[in-house]
Tab-separated table of C-alpha atoms and ligand atoms in Angstrom:
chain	number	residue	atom	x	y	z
A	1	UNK	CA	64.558	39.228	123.977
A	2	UNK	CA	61.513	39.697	126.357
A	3	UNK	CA	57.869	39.459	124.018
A	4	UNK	CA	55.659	41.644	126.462
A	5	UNK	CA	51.588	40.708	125.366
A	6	UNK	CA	49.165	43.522	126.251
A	7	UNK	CA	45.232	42.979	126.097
A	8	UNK	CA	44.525	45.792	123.029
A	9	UNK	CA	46.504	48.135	120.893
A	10	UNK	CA	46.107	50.800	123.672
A	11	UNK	CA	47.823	48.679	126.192
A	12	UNK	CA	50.811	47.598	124.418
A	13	UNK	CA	51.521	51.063	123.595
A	14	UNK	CA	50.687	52.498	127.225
A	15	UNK	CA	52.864	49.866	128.247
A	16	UNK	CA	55.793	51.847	125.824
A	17	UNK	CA	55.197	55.064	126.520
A	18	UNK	CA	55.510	54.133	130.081
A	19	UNK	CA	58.810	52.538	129.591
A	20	UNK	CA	60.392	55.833	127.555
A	21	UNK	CA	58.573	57.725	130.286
A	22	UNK	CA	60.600	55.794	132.906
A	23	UNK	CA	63.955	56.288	130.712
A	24	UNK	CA	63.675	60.243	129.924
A	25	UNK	CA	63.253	60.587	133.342
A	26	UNK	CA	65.980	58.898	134.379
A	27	UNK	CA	68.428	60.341	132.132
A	28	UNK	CA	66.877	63.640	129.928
A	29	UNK	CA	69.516	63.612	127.756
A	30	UNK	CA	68.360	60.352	126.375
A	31	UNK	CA	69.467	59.846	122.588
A	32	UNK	CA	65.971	57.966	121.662
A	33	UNK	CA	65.800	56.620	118.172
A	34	UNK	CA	62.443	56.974	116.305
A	35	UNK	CA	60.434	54.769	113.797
A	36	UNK	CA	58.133	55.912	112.039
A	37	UNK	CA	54.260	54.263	110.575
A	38	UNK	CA	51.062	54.243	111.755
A	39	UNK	CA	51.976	52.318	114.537
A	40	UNK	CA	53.839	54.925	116.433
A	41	UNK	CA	51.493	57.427	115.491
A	42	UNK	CA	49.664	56.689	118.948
A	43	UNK	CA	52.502	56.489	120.914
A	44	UNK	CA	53.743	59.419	119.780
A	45	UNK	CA	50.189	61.106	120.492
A	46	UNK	CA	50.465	59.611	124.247
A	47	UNK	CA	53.767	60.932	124.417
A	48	UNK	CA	52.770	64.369	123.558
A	49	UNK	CA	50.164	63.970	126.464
A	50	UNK	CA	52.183	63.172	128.912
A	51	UNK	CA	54.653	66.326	127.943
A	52	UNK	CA	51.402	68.576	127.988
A	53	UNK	CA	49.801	66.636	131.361
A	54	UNK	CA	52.908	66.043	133.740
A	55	UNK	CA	55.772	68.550	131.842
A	56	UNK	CA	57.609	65.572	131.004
A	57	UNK	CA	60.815	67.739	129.620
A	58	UNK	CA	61.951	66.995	125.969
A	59	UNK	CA	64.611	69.741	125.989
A	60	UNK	CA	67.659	67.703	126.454
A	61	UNK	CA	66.311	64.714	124.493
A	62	UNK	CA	67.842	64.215	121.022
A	63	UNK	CA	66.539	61.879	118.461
A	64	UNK	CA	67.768	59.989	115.951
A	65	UNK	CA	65.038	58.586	113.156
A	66	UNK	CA	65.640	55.605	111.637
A	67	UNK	CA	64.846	56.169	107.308
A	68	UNK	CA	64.098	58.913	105.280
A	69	UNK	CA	62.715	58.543	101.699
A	70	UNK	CA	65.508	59.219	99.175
A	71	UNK	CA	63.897	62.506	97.084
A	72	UNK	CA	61.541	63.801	99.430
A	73	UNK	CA	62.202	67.192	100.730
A	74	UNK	CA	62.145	67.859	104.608
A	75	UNK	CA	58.910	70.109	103.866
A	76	UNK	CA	57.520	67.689	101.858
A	77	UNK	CA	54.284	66.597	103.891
A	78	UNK	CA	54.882	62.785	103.104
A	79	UNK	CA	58.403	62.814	104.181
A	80	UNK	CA	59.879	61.284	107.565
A	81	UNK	CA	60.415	64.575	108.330
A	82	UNK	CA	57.672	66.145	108.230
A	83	UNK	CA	55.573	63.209	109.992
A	84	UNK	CA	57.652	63.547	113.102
A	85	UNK	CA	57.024	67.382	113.224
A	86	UNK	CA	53.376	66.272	112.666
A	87	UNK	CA	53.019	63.552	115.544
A	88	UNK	CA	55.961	64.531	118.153
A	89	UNK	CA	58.045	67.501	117.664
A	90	UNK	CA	55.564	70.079	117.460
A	91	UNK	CA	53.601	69.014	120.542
A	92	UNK	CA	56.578	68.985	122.754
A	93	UNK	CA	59.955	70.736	124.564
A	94	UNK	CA	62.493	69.524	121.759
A	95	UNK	CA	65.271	71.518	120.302
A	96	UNK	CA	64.728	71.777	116.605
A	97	UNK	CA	68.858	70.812	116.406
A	98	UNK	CA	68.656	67.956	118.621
A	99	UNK	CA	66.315	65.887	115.732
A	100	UNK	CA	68.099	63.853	113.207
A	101	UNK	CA	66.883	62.092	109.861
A	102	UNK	CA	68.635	61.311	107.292
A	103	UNK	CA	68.472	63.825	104.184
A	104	UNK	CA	66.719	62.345	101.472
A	105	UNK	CA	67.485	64.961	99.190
A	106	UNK	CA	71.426	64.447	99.964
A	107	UNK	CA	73.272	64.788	96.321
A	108	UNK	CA	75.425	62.555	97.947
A	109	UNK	CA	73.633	59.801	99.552
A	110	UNK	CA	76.759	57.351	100.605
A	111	UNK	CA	78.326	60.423	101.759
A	112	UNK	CA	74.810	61.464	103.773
A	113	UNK	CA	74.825	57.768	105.249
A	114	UNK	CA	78.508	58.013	106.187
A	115	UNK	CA	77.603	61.628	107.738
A	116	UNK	CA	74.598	60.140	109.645
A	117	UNK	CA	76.420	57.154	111.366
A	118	UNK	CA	79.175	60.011	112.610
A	119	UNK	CA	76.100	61.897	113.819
A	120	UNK	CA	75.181	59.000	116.022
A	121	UNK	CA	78.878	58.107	117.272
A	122	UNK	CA	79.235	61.956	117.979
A	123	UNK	CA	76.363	61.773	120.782
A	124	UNK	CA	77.379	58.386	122.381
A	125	UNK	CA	75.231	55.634	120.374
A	126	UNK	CA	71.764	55.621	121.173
A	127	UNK	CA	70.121	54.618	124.303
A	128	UNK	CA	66.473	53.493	123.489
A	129	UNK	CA	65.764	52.728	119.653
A	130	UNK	CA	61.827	52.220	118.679
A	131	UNK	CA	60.914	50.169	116.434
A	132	UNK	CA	58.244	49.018	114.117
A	133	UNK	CA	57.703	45.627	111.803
A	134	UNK	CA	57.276	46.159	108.446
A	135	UNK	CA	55.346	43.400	106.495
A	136	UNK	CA	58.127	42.193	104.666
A	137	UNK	CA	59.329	41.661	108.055
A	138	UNK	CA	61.914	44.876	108.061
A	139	UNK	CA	62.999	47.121	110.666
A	140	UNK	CA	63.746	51.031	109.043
A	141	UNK	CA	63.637	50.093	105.228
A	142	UNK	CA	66.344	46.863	105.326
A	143	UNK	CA	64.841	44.660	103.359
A	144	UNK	CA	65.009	41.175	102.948
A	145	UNK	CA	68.491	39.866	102.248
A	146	UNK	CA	69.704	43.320	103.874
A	147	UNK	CA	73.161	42.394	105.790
A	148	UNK	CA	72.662	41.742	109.273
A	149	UNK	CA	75.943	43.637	109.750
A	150	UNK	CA	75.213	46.620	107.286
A	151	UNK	CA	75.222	50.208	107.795
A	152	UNK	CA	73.045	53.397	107.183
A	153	UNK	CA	73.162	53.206	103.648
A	154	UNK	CA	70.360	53.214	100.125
A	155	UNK	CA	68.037	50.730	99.918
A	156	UNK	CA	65.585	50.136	97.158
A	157	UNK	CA	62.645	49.206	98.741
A	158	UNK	CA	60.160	46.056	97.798
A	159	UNK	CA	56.749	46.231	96.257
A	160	UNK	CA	55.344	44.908	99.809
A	161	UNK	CA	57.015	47.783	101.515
A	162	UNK	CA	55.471	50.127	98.568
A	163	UNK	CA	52.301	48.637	98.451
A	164	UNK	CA	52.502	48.971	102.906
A	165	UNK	CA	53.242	52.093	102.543
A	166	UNK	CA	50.706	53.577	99.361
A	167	UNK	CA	48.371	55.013	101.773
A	168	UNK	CA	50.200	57.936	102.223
A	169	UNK	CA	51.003	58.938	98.436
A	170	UNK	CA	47.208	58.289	96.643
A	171	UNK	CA	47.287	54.934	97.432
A	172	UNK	CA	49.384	54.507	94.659
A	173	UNK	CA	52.526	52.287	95.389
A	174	UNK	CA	54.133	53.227	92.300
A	175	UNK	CA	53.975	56.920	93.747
A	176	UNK	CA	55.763	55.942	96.973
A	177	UNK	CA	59.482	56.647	96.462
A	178	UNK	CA	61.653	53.291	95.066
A	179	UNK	CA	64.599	54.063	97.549
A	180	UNK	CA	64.966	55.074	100.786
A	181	UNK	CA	68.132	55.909	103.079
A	182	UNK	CA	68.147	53.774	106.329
A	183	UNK	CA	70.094	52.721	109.154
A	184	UNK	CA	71.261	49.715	108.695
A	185	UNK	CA	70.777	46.432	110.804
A	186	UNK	CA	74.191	47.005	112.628
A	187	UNK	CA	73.360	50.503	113.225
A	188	UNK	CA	70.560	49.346	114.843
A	189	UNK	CA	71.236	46.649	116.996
A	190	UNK	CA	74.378	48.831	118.670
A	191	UNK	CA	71.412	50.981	120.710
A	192	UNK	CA	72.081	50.088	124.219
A	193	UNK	CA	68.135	49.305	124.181
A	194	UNK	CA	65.464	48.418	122.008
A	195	UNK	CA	61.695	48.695	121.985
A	196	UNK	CA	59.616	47.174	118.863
A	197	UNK	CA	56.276	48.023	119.352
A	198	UNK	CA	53.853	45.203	116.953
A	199	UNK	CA	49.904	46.050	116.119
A	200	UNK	CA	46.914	44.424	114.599
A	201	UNK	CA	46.308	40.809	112.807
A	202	UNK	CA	47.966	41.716	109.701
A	203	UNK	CA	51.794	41.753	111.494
A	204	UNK	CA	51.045	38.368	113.272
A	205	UNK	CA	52.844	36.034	111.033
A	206	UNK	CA	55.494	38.549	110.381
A	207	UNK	CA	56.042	38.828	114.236
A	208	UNK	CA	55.921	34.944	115.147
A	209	UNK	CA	58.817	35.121	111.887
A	210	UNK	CA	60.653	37.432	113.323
A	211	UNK	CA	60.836	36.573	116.982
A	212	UNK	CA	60.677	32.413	116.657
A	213	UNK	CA	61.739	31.835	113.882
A	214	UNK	CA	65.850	30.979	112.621
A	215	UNK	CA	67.909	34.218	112.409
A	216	UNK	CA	68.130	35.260	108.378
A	217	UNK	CA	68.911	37.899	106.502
A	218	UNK	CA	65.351	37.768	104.719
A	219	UNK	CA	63.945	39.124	107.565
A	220	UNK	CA	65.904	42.018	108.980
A	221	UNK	CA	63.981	41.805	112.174
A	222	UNK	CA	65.207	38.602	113.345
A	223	UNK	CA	68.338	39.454	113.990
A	224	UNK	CA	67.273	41.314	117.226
A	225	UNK	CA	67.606	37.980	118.549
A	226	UNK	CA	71.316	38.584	118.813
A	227	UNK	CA	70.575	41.960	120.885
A	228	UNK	CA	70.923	42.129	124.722
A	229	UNK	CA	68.121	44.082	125.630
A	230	UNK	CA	65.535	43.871	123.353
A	231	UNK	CA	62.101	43.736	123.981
A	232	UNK	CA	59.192	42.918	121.937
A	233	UNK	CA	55.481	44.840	123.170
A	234	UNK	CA	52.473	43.859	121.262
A	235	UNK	CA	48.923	43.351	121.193
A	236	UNK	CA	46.854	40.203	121.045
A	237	UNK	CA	46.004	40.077	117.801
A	238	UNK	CA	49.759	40.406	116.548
A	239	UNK	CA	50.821	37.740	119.359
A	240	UNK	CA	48.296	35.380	117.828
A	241	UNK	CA	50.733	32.998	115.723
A	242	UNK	CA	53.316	33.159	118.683
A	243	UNK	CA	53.915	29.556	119.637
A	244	UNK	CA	55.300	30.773	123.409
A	245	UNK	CA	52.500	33.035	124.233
A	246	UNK	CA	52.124	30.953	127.568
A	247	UNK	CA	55.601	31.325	128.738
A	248	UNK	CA	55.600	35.243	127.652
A	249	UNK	CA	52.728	35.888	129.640
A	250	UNK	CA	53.980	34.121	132.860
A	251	UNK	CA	56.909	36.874	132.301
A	252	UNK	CA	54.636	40.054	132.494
A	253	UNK	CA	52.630	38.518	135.501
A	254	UNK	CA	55.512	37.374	137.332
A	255	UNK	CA	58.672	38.611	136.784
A	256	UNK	CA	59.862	41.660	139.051
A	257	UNK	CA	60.669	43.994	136.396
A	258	UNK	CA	57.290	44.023	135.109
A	259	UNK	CA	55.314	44.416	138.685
A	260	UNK	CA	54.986	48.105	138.641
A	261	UNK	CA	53.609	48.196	135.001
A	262	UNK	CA	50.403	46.255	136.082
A	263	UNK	CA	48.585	49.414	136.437
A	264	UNK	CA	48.863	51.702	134.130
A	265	UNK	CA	50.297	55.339	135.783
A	266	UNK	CA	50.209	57.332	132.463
A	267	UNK	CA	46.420	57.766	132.532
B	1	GLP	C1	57.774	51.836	107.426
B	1	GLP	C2	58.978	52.257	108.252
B	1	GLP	C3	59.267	51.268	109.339
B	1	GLP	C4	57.986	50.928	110.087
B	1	GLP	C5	57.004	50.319	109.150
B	1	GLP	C6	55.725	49.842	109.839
B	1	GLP	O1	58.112	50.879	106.483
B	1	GLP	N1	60.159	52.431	107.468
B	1	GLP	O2	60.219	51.799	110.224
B	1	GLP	O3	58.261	50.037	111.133
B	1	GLP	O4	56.697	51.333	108.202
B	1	GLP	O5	54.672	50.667	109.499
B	1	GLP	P1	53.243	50.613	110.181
B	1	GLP	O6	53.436	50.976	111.611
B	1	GLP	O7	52.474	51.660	109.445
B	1	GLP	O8	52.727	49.249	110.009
């Protein structure tokens, strides 16, 4: 795990958007898993730039969300679904059949989970998975004590998660769906590459938890410690509780990887 530490909220997602930049180019049939939450919102928005500034080509791309909220309907404007239409798909060169979510409104939801899984195998795996931290410390909806082997799957979601989430159904948390379908933390960690992308004060503890802290299945984001290639972008104010912050920096400034991401080319 690499924990890259940008200035501001901008950076840190600058910094991301210039790493899937870098990826679609090299390969545009990149299978890119997506996360949803205010935190991608931007980087979605950037990405969307970047297709309408320098053309950068969506059409072979094929994504691959993470959760979808068991009984909301594709249309419905608070589903998974229709946020990524919202923030990414609209704005840019995808193929409507080249974006996956799981189907919330399955009658079947094992059956849905076991269909969504062959989905992924059937492309390859995917490439470059996004991700976000939940407050409960989760990555898609697998909450704490969620195997750190399991599988896309149900999950009934916390009040934390509910409460995180309220916002975006009248700031109500008993309005925000109990269950939700998700990858699970094995699905995730078999991308070939992940990204978690960390914002804002209120994720610091959560993030020095999840990146320092012992592996456990209360906090689902932890075990990206056992991943390969995983890296970790956030801003200042999440890396605040981070007892390595020293080291991590040294790594941006001087490792060779990280020398052409100094200045920021996606302005
Ligand atoms: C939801 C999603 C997660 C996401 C999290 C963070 O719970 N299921 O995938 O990482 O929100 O949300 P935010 O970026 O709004 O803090």
């Amino acid at each position: 795990m690499e924990i890259l530490i940008r200035p501001d909220a901008q950076a840190a997602t600058d910094l991301v958007v210039q790493l899937l930049n870098a990826r679609l180019v090299a390969k545009p049939d990149l299978v890119l898993g997506c996360a949803t939450g205010r935190t991608m919102e931007r980087l979605y928005g950037q990405l969307a730039r970047l297709h309408a500034e320098t053309g950068l080509d969506f059409s072979q791309c094929k994504t691959f969300n993470l959760d979808e909220y068991v009984g909301l309907a594709a249309d419905d404007p608070r589903s998974y679904h229709a946020y990524m239409h919202e923030h990414l798909f609209r704005h840019v060169n995808i193929q409507p059949e080249n974006t996956f979510l799981p189907a919330g409104m399955a009658a079947d939801l094992k059956q849905e989970a076991t269909d969504y899984e062959g989905r992924i195998a059937a492309v390859g795996g995917i490439d470059v998975q996004l991700l976000g931290l939940g407050e409960s410390g989760h990555i898609g909806f697998n909450e704490p004590l969620s195997s750190l082997m399991s599988r896309t799957r149900d999950k009934a979601l916390t009040p934390t998660t509910r409460a995180q989430n309220a916002e975006f159904f009248d700031n109500n948390p008993d309005n925000v769906p109990p269950r939700a379908l998700t990858m699970g933390v094995g699905t995730i960690l078999e991308a070939r590459e992940i990204i978690m992308l960390v914002l804002g004060a209120n994720k610091a503890n959560m993030l020095a938890n999840a990146t320092e802290g012992p592996i456990t299945a209360m906090i689902s984001a932890t075990a990206l410690q056992l991943h390969a290639n995983c890296k970790v972008i956030v801003d200042e104010a999440a890396a605040e509780k981070l007892q390595g912050q020293a080291y991590y920096r040294w790594i941006f400034d001087n490792e060779p990887e990280w020398q052409a991401f100094h200045h920021d080319n996606t302005q």
